[in-house]
Amino acid sequence: MIILTMQKKQLKVIDLFSGCGGFSYGFKKAGYDIYTGIDIEESAVHTASHNLHWKHGINRDHVCGDVKTFDVKSLKESLRGEDIVVIGGPPCQAYSQIGRAKLRSLGEDRIHTNDARGYLFQDFLKASLDLEAKVIVMENVLESVNYDGMNVPQLVSEILEESGYNAKWTVLNAANYGVPQLRERVFMIAIKDGGVTENFLPKPTHRPIDNKVTPGVKRAKKFSEFGNFIPAPIPDDTLPAWVTVEDSISDLPSLFPNAKTKYKQNPINLEIPYNSRPLNNYQEKMRSAFNKAGVSGHAFRRTARDFQIFERMAEGDNYFNASMIAEDILESQCRLYNIPVDAGNAEYIKLKKRIVPPYSREKFLNKWQRLKRDQPSHTLVAHLSTDTYSHIHPWEPRGISVREAARIQSFPDDFVFPVKMGDAFKQIGNAVPPLLSYAIANQIKELSSLNSHGKAEVKV
């Protein structure tokens, strides 16, 4: 047998719309050189710079700026002769169902197709082509396949093919790659002067629990009608099952055992001792590069009105269940204090305001949800920056902490968030899970001819 081994070359990565650096972090762990990244959010740039550069003694920064106006020419000059990989996730608010609803509520002039963020993929494309990237990887939400009738990943693939790339897109579920979260996202991969086939997609490391079929899998047959779509690899039945919420966070310190516990907001970078040694492979992975006895970022929100509601919610309960529990608590309090159940009674109105959330059961049905410990989490979103009702802790009566959100998104414990709590939640919700990013980066590096230069050494 003839084996060709090549001297490997470290590829330079430019991360556009980088956020806090989750996409970059996975590529860094796969051996790429993270040259820089660009994002318009200053706090996200600070988090990325700290974790990707500064704490490793690297004198580089991610840049706070607008991709539309960034000096790509100077960046290209500084990388002359290098093989460049451009990665990024143009903002998805205009595509997502949550983003569309919010825009509609602001008036007809703010409908999603009038939102400039829906066309930021064009700026991503322009920068990638101006940099003459050898590899381009773009991530976005599943809804981007139908933006007012336009399939964004298909369109991007076709434009890149006109520019000499081979480009394909697919849908990957982070849970299939060891992330304790059901998070399906579209990924477009393009190679200059090379072919992208199913082999360029990372092979799953985990399989669904109870043979669960996700929306992306259900829609794969429809997506196959598009010429540049390739289906994601199917997990093998012999693989370990999806990582669950309990698998991901059970070693973290207890913060709020019951609703009568006194609330304490921990400083975001306070280190708190772990609850136990690592209890499984996932926890070992999250702590492998972290030789400290305590973990930071373990802070959660004070939602005093709702702690007693959370405590009575069952795992998997949503806002309908929560609102019924609140009504039951209200009735009990009325009986205790002999307050008449009368909408015109001032005491009743005051008590109801203190106990019952004032939201519609129809509109808020799934905006509150208690996690199930024996399942992966549902998708984390940037709205965590406003509240954490969408991800209520499964066995403590509170929203998840920043560190728990980071674990669910597969950020290891040595990835810190030196920012305000709300900013940290937003950054985590917006990020590409590092474990999924690593799987993509490693597969591209292994199969792409760009990972080598110099003379081949032939072994027989």
CSV table of C-alpha atoms in Angstrom, one decimal, residues 34-435:
chain,number,residue,atom,x,y,z
A,34,ILE,CA,-7.5,32.1,14.0
A,35,TYR,CA,-6.2,35.3,12.4
A,36,THR,CA,-9.0,37.6,13.3
A,37,GLY,CA,-12.8,38.1,13.4
A,38,ILE,CA,-15.2,40.9,12.9
A,39,ASP,CA,-18.4,41.7,14.8
A,40,ILE,CA,-20.4,44.8,15.4
A,41,GLU,CA,-21.1,44.0,19.1
A,42,GLU,CA,-18.2,45.3,21.3
A,43,SER,CA,-18.9,43.0,24.2
A,44,ALA,CA,-18.9,39.9,21.9
A,45,VAL,CA,-15.6,41.0,20.3
A,46,HIS,CA,-14.1,41.4,23.9
A,47,THR,CA,-15.2,37.8,24.7
A,48,ALA,CA,-13.8,36.4,21.5
A,49,SER,CA,-10.5,38.3,21.8
A,50,HIS,CA,-10.0,37.1,25.4
A,51,ASN,CA,-10.6,33.4,24.7
A,52,LEU,CA,-9.0,33.1,21.3
A,53,HIS,CA,-6.0,35.3,21.6
A,54,TRP,CA,-5.2,37.2,24.8
A,55,LYS,CA,-5.4,34.4,27.4
A,56,HIS,CA,-3.0,32.4,25.2
A,57,GLY,CA,-0.5,35.3,25.0
A,58,ILE,CA,-1.3,36.0,21.4
A,59,ASN,CA,-1.0,39.7,20.4
A,60,ARG,CA,-4.1,39.8,18.2
A,61,ASP,CA,-7.7,41.0,18.4
A,62,HIS,CA,-11.1,40.3,17.0
A,63,VAL,CA,-12.2,43.6,15.5
A,64,CYS,CA,-15.3,45.6,16.5
A,65,GLY,CA,-16.7,46.8,13.2
A,66,ASP,CA,-19.2,46.5,10.4
A,67,VAL,CA,-18.5,43.9,7.7
A,68,LYS,CA,-20.0,46.3,5.2
A,69,THR,CA,-17.3,48.9,5.7
A,70,PHE,CA,-14.4,46.8,6.9
A,71,ASP,CA,-11.1,47.3,5.1
A,72,VAL,CA,-10.8,43.9,3.5
A,73,LYS,CA,-8.1,45.0,1.1
A,74,SER,CA,-5.6,45.7,4.0
A,75,LEU,CA,-6.6,42.4,5.6
A,76,LYS,CA,-5.8,40.6,2.4
A,77,GLU,CA,-2.5,42.4,2.0
A,78,SER,CA,-1.5,41.2,5.5
A,79,LEU,CA,-2.2,37.6,4.5
A,80,ARG,CA,-0.6,37.6,1.1
A,81,GLY,CA,0.4,34.1,0.2
A,82,GLU,CA,-1.6,32.4,2.9
A,83,ASP,CA,-4.5,30.0,2.4
A,84,ILE,CA,-7.5,31.7,3.9
A,85,VAL,CA,-10.6,30.1,5.3
A,86,VAL,CA,-13.6,32.4,5.8
A,87,ILE,CA,-16.3,31.3,8.3
A,88,GLY,CA,-19.3,33.1,9.6
A,89,GLY,CA,-23.0,33.3,10.4
A,90,PRO,CA,-24.7,36.4,9.0
A,91,PRO,CA,-27.3,37.6,11.5
A,92,CYS,CA,-30.4,35.5,11.3
A,93,GLN,CA,-33.1,37.6,12.9
A,94,ALA,CA,-34.8,38.4,9.6
A,95,TYR,CA,-35.1,34.7,8.9
A,96,SER,CA,-36.1,33.3,12.3
A,97,GLN,CA,-39.7,32.9,13.3
A,98,ILE,CA,-39.1,34.9,16.5
A,99,GLY,CA,-37.4,37.7,14.5
A,100,ARG,CA,-40.2,37.9,11.9
A,101,ALA,CA,-42.9,38.2,14.6
A,102,LYS,CA,-41.0,40.9,16.4
A,103,LEU,CA,-40.7,42.9,13.2
A,104,ARG,CA,-44.3,42.6,12.3
A,105,SER,CA,-45.3,43.9,15.7
A,106,LEU,CA,-43.3,47.1,14.9
A,107,GLY,CA,-45.3,47.9,11.8
A,108,GLU,CA,-45.7,47.2,8.1
A,109,ASP,CA,-42.4,49.0,7.3
A,110,ARG,CA,-40.6,46.5,9.5
A,111,ILE,CA,-41.8,43.2,8.0
A,112,HIS,CA,-39.0,40.7,7.7
A,113,THR,CA,-38.4,41.2,4.0
A,114,ASN,CA,-37.7,44.9,4.6
A,115,ASP,CA,-35.1,44.0,7.2
A,116,ALA,CA,-31.6,44.8,5.9
A,117,ARG,CA,-30.2,42.0,8.1
A,118,GLY,CA,-31.9,39.5,5.7
A,119,TYR,CA,-29.3,40.5,3.0
A,120,LEU,CA,-26.1,40.5,5.1
A,121,PHE,CA,-25.2,37.2,3.4
A,122,GLN,CA,-24.3,39.4,0.4
A,123,ASP,CA,-21.7,41.3,2.5
A,124,PHE,CA,-20.4,37.9,3.8
A,125,LEU,CA,-20.1,36.8,0.2
A,126,LYS,CA,-18.4,40.0,-1.0
A,127,ALA,CA,-15.8,39.9,1.7
A,128,SER,CA,-15.1,36.2,1.2
A,129,LEU,CA,-14.6,36.7,-2.6
A,130,ASP,CA,-12.5,39.8,-2.0
A,131,LEU,CA,-10.2,37.8,0.3
A,132,GLU,CA,-10.0,35.1,-2.3
A,133,ALA,CA,-10.7,32.5,0.4
A,134,LYS,CA,-9.8,28.9,-0.4
A,135,VAL,CA,-12.6,27.6,1.9
A,136,ILE,CA,-15.8,29.3,2.9
A,137,VAL,CA,-18.2,28.0,5.5
A,138,MET,CA,-21.5,29.9,6.2
A,139,GLU,CA,-24.0,29.0,9.0
A,140,ASN,CA,-27.6,30.1,9.4
A,141,VAL,CA,-31.0,29.1,10.7
A,142,LEU,CA,-33.2,26.6,9.0
A,143,GLU,CA,-35.7,29.3,8.1
A,144,SER,CA,-33.1,30.8,5.7
A,145,VAL,CA,-34.1,28.3,3.1
A,146,ASN,CA,-37.3,30.3,2.6
A,147,TYR,CA,-36.8,34.0,3.0
A,148,ASP,CA,-39.8,35.4,1.1
A,149,GLY,CA,-39.5,32.6,-1.4
A,150,MET,CA,-35.7,32.8,-1.6
A,151,ASN,CA,-33.5,29.9,-0.6
A,152,VAL,CA,-30.4,31.8,0.8
A,153,PRO,CA,-28.0,28.8,1.1
A,154,GLN,CA,-28.9,27.6,-2.4
A,155,LEU,CA,-28.5,31.1,-3.8
A,156,VAL,CA,-25.1,31.6,-2.1
A,157,SER,CA,-23.9,28.2,-3.4
A,158,GLU,CA,-24.9,29.2,-7.0
A,159,ILE,CA,-23.1,32.5,-6.8
A,160,LEU,CA,-19.9,30.9,-5.5
A,161,GLU,CA,-20.0,28.3,-8.2
A,162,GLU,CA,-20.1,31.1,-10.7
A,163,SER,CA,-16.9,32.3,-9.1
A,164,GLY,CA,-15.0,29.1,-9.4
A,165,TYR,CA,-16.0,27.3,-6.2
A,166,ASN,CA,-17.6,24.0,-5.6
A,167,ALA,CA,-20.4,24.7,-3.1
A,168,LYS,CA,-22.9,22.6,-1.2
A,169,TRP,CA,-25.3,23.1,1.7
A,170,THR,CA,-26.8,20.8,4.2
A,171,VAL,CA,-28.6,20.8,7.6
A,172,LEU,CA,-26.7,19.6,10.7
A,173,ASN,CA,-28.1,18.8,14.1
A,174,ALA,CA,-25.6,19.7,16.9
A,175,ALA,CA,-27.0,16.9,19.0
A,176,ASN,CA,-25.5,14.4,16.5
A,177,TYR,CA,-22.1,15.8,17.3
A,178,GLY,CA,-22.1,15.5,21.1
A,179,VAL,CA,-23.8,18.9,21.9
A,180,PRO,CA,-26.5,18.5,24.5
A,181,GLN,CA,-29.0,20.5,22.5
A,182,LEU,CA,-31.4,19.9,19.6
A,183,ARG,CA,-30.1,22.7,17.3
A,184,GLU,CA,-30.5,22.3,13.6
A,185,ARG,CA,-28.7,24.8,11.4
A,186,VAL,CA,-27.9,25.2,7.7
A,187,PHE,CA,-24.2,25.0,6.7
A,188,MET,CA,-22.9,26.0,3.3
A,189,ILE,CA,-19.4,24.7,2.5
A,190,ALA,CA,-17.4,25.9,-0.5
A,191,ILE,CA,-14.0,24.9,-1.8
A,192,LYS,CA,-12.0,26.7,-4.4
A,193,ASP,CA,-10.8,24.4,-7.2
A,194,GLY,CA,-12.0,21.3,-5.3
A,195,GLY,CA,-15.1,19.1,-5.0
A,196,VAL,CA,-17.4,19.1,-2.0
A,197,THR,CA,-19.2,15.8,-1.5
A,198,GLU,CA,-20.9,14.0,1.3
A,199,ASN,CA,-17.5,13.1,2.6
A,200,PHE,CA,-16.9,16.7,3.5
A,201,LEU,CA,-19.7,16.5,6.1
A,202,PRO,CA,-18.6,15.4,9.6
A,203,LYS,CA,-19.6,12.0,10.6
A,204,PRO,CA,-22.0,11.9,13.6
A,205,THR,CA,-20.7,10.9,17.0
A,206,HIS,CA,-24.1,10.4,18.6
A,207,ARG,CA,-27.5,9.0,17.7
A,208,PRO,CA,-31.1,10.2,18.5
A,209,ILE,CA,-32.8,9.1,21.7
A,210,ASP,CA,-35.8,7.0,21.0
A,211,ASN,CA,-35.3,7.4,17.3
A,212,LYS,CA,-36.5,11.0,17.4
A,213,VAL,CA,-37.0,12.5,14.0
A,214,THR,CA,-36.2,16.3,13.8
A,215,PRO,CA,-37.6,18.9,11.5
A,216,GLY,CA,-34.5,19.1,9.4
A,217,VAL,CA,-34.6,15.4,8.8
A,218,LYS,CA,-38.2,15.5,7.8
A,219,ARG,CA,-37.5,18.3,5.3
A,220,ALA,CA,-34.4,16.7,3.7
A,221,LYS,CA,-36.4,15.1,0.9
A,222,LYS,CA,-37.9,18.5,0.0
A,223,PHE,CA,-34.4,20.1,0.2
A,224,SER,CA,-33.1,17.4,-2.2
A,225,GLU,CA,-35.0,19.2,-5.0
A,226,PHE,CA,-32.2,21.9,-4.9
A,227,GLY,CA,-29.2,21.0,-6.9
A,228,ASN,CA,-26.6,22.1,-4.3
A,229,PHE,CA,-28.1,20.3,-1.3
A,230,ILE,CA,-26.5,17.2,0.2
A,231,PRO,CA,-28.2,15.3,3.0
A,232,ALA,CA,-26.5,15.0,6.4
A,233,PRO,CA,-24.9,11.7,7.3
A,234,ILE,CA,-27.3,9.4,9.2
A,235,PRO,CA,-26.1,8.4,12.7
A,236,ASP,CA,-25.2,4.8,13.1
A,237,ASP,CA,-27.3,2.8,15.6
A,238,THR,CA,-24.2,1.7,17.4
A,239,LEU,CA,-23.2,5.2,18.4
A,240,PRO,CA,-23.9,6.5,22.0
A,241,ALA,CA,-27.2,8.3,22.5
A,242,TRP,CA,-27.5,12.1,22.5
A,243,VAL,CA,-25.9,13.9,25.5
A,244,THR,CA,-28.7,15.0,27.8
A,245,VAL,CA,-29.1,18.1,30.0
A,246,GLU,CA,-28.3,16.0,33.1
A,247,ASP,CA,-25.2,14.7,31.4
A,248,SER,CA,-24.1,18.2,30.7
A,249,ILE,CA,-24.6,20.1,34.0
A,250,SER,CA,-25.0,17.7,36.9
A,251,ASP,CA,-21.4,18.3,38.2
A,252,LEU,CA,-21.9,22.1,38.4
A,253,PRO,CA,-22.5,23.7,41.8
A,254,SER,CA,-26.0,23.8,43.2
A,255,LEU,CA,-27.3,27.4,43.3
A,256,PHE,CA,-30.9,27.5,44.4
A,257,PRO,CA,-32.2,24.2,45.9
A,258,ASN,CA,-35.7,25.4,46.6
A,259,ALA,CA,-38.0,28.4,46.1
A,260,LYS,CA,-37.3,29.6,49.7
A,261,THR,CA,-33.6,29.8,49.2
A,262,LYS,CA,-32.2,33.3,49.5
A,263,TYR,CA,-31.3,34.6,46.1
A,264,LYS,CA,-27.6,35.6,45.6
A,265,GLN,CA,-26.3,36.9,42.3
A,266,ASN,CA,-22.8,35.7,41.8
A,267,PRO,CA,-20.3,38.0,40.1
A,268,ILE,CA,-19.9,36.6,36.5
A,269,ASN,CA,-16.3,35.7,37.1
A,270,LEU,CA,-16.5,34.3,40.6
A,271,GLU,CA,-15.2,30.8,40.8
A,272,ILE,CA,-17.4,28.3,42.7
A,273,PRO,CA,-16.3,24.8,43.6
A,274,TYR,CA,-17.7,22.0,41.4
A,275,ASN,CA,-20.4,19.8,42.8
A,276,SER,CA,-18.5,16.6,42.1
A,277,ARG,CA,-15.8,15.1,40.0
A,278,PRO,CA,-16.7,14.7,36.3
A,279,LEU,CA,-19.5,12.1,36.1
A,280,ASN,CA,-19.3,11.2,32.4
A,281,ASN,CA,-17.3,11.7,29.2
A,282,TYR,CA,-19.0,15.0,28.3
A,283,GLN,CA,-18.2,16.6,31.7
A,284,GLU,CA,-14.6,15.4,31.3
A,285,LYS,CA,-14.4,17.0,27.9
A,286,MET,CA,-15.8,20.3,29.3
A,287,ARG,CA,-13.2,20.3,32.1
A,288,SER,CA,-10.2,18.7,30.2
A,289,ALA,CA,-8.4,22.0,29.7
A,290,PHE,CA,-9.5,23.4,33.0
A,291,ASN,CA,-7.4,22.5,36.0
A,292,LYS,CA,-9.2,24.6,38.6
A,293,ALA,CA,-11.4,23.4,41.4
A,294,GLY,CA,-14.1,25.9,40.7
A,295,VAL,CA,-16.0,27.2,37.7
A,296,SER,CA,-17.0,30.8,36.7
A,297,GLY,CA,-20.0,32.3,35.0
A,298,HIS,CA,-22.4,30.4,37.3
A,299,ALA,CA,-24.9,33.2,37.8
A,300,PHE,CA,-28.7,33.2,37.2
A,301,ARG,CA,-31.5,35.8,37.2
A,302,ARG,CA,-33.6,36.9,40.1
A,303,THR,CA,-37.2,36.2,39.0
A,304,ALA,CA,-38.7,36.4,42.5
A,305,ARG,CA,-42.3,36.2,41.4
A,306,ASP,CA,-41.8,32.9,39.6
A,307,PHE,CA,-39.5,30.8,41.8
A,308,GLN,CA,-42.5,29.2,43.5
A,309,ILE,CA,-44.1,28.5,40.1
A,310,PHE,CA,-40.9,26.9,38.7
A,311,GLU,CA,-40.7,24.7,41.8
A,312,ARG,CA,-44.1,23.1,41.0
A,313,MET,CA,-43.6,22.8,37.3
A,314,ALA,CA,-42.8,19.3,36.0
A,315,GLU,CA,-40.0,18.7,33.6
A,316,GLY,CA,-41.2,19.5,30.1
A,317,ASP,CA,-44.0,21.9,31.3
A,318,ASN,CA,-44.6,25.0,29.3
A,319,TYR,CA,-46.3,28.4,30.0
A,320,PHE,CA,-49.8,26.9,30.0
A,321,ASN,CA,-48.8,24.6,33.0
A,322,ALA,CA,-47.0,27.5,34.7
A,323,SER,CA,-50.0,29.8,34.4
A,324,MET,CA,-52.4,27.2,35.9
A,325,ILE,CA,-50.0,26.7,38.8
A,326,ALA,CA,-49.9,30.5,39.3
A,327,GLU,CA,-53.7,30.6,39.4
A,328,ASP,CA,-53.7,27.8,41.9
A,329,ILE,CA,-51.2,29.6,44.1
A,330,LEU,CA,-53.4,32.7,43.9
A,331,GLU,CA,-56.5,30.9,45.0
A,332,SER,CA,-54.6,29.4,48.0
A,333,GLN,CA,-53.4,32.8,49.0
A,334,CYS,CA,-56.9,34.3,48.7
A,335,ARG,CA,-58.2,31.6,51.0
A,336,LEU,CA,-55.4,32.0,53.5
A,337,TYR,CA,-55.8,35.8,53.8
A,338,ASN,CA,-59.6,35.7,53.3
A,339,ILE,CA,-59.4,37.9,50.2
A,340,PRO,CA,-62.5,37.7,47.9
A,341,VAL,CA,-61.9,36.5,44.3
A,342,ASP,CA,-63.2,39.7,42.8
A,343,ALA,CA,-61.6,41.4,39.8
A,344,GLY,CA,-62.8,44.7,41.2
A,345,ASN,CA,-61.2,44.2,44.6
A,346,ALA,CA,-58.0,46.2,45.2
A,347,GLU,CA,-56.5,43.6,47.5
A,348,TYR,CA,-57.2,40.8,44.9
A,349,ILE,CA,-55.7,42.9,42.1
A,350,LYS,CA,-52.6,43.5,44.1
A,351,LEU,CA,-52.1,39.9,45.1
A,352,LYS,CA,-52.7,38.7,41.5
A,353,LYS,CA,-50.1,41.1,40.2
A,354,ARG,CA,-47.6,39.7,42.7
A,355,ILE,CA,-48.3,36.0,41.8
A,356,VAL,CA,-49.6,35.6,38.3
A,357,PRO,CA,-47.6,36.4,35.2
A,358,PRO,CA,-49.5,38.8,33.0
A,359,TYR,CA,-49.0,36.9,29.7
A,360,SER,CA,-51.4,35.3,27.2
A,361,ARG,CA,-51.5,31.5,27.4
A,362,GLU,CA,-51.9,31.4,23.6
A,363,LYS,CA,-48.9,33.7,22.7
A,364,PHE,CA,-46.6,32.5,25.5
A,365,LEU,CA,-47.3,28.8,25.3
A,366,ASN,CA,-43.7,27.7,24.5
A,367,LYS,CA,-41.8,30.8,25.8
A,368,TRP,CA,-41.7,29.1,29.2
A,369,GLN,CA,-40.3,25.6,29.3
A,370,ARG,CA,-38.7,23.5,32.0
A,371,LEU,CA,-35.9,21.3,30.6
A,372,LYS,CA,-36.1,17.6,30.8
A,373,ARG,CA,-33.0,16.1,32.4
A,374,ASP,CA,-33.0,12.9,30.3
A,375,GLN,CA,-33.2,14.7,27.0
A,376,PRO,CA,-31.0,17.2,25.2
A,377,SER,CA,-32.1,20.9,25.6
A,378,HIS,CA,-34.2,22.6,23.0
A,379,THR,CA,-32.4,25.3,21.0
A,380,LEU,CA,-30.8,28.1,22.9
A,381,VAL,CA,-31.5,31.6,21.5
A,382,ALA,CA,-30.2,35.1,21.9
A,383,HIS,CA,-33.5,36.0,23.8
A,384,LEU,CA,-31.8,34.5,26.8
A,385,SER,CA,-30.3,38.0,27.1
A,386,THR,CA,-33.8,39.3,28.1
A,387,ASP,CA,-34.9,36.4,30.3
A,388,THR,CA,-34.3,32.7,30.8
A,389,TYR,CA,-37.9,31.5,31.1
A,390,SER,CA,-37.4,29.4,27.9
A,391,HIS,CA,-34.9,27.3,29.7
A,392,ILE,CA,-35.9,26.6,33.3
A,393,HIS,CA,-33.6,24.4,35.2
A,394,PRO,CA,-34.9,20.8,35.5
A,395,TRP,CA,-34.3,20.2,39.2
A,396,GLU,CA,-33.8,23.6,40.7
A,397,PRO,CA,-36.6,26.3,40.6
A,398,ARG,CA,-34.8,28.9,38.5
A,399,GLY,CA,-33.7,29.8,35.0
A,400,ILE,CA,-30.4,28.3,33.9
A,401,SER,CA,-27.1,30.0,34.7
A,402,VAL,CA,-24.6,31.5,32.2
A,403,ARG,CA,-22.3,28.5,32.7
A,404,GLU,CA,-25.2,26.0,32.3
A,405,ALA,CA,-26.1,27.7,29.0
A,406,ALA,CA,-22.4,27.6,28.0
A,407,ARG,CA,-22.3,23.9,28.8
A,408,ILE,CA,-25.5,23.2,26.8
A,409,GLN,CA,-23.9,25.1,23.9
A,410,SER,CA,-20.6,23.0,24.4
A,411,PHE,CA,-18.4,25.9,25.5
A,412,PRO,CA,-15.8,24.3,27.7
A,413,ASP,CA,-15.3,25.7,31.3
A,414,ASP,CA,-12.1,27.5,30.4
A,415,PHE,CA,-14.0,29.6,27.9
A,416,VAL,CA,-15.0,32.6,30.1
A,417,PHE,CA,-17.4,35.5,29.6
A,418,PRO,CA,-15.9,38.7,31.0
A,419,VAL,CA,-19.0,40.7,30.3
A,420,LYS,CA,-22.4,41.5,31.9
A,421,MET,CA,-24.8,38.6,32.5
A,422,GLY,CA,-27.3,39.7,29.7
A,423,ASP,CA,-24.5,40.0,27.2
A,424,ALA,CA,-23.1,36.6,28.1
A,425,PHE,CA,-26.5,35.0,27.6
A,426,LYS,CA,-26.9,36.7,24.2
A,427,GLN,CA,-23.5,35.7,23.0
A,428,ILE,CA,-24.1,32.0,24.0
A,429,GLY,CA,-27.5,31.9,22.3
A,430,ASN,CA,-26.1,33.4,19.1
A,431,ALA,CA,-23.1,31.1,18.9
A,432,VAL,CA,-22.2,28.1,16.7
A,433,PRO,CA,-21.6,25.3,19.2
A,434,PRO,CA,-17.8,24.7,19.4
A,435,LEU,CA,-18.2,20.9,19.3
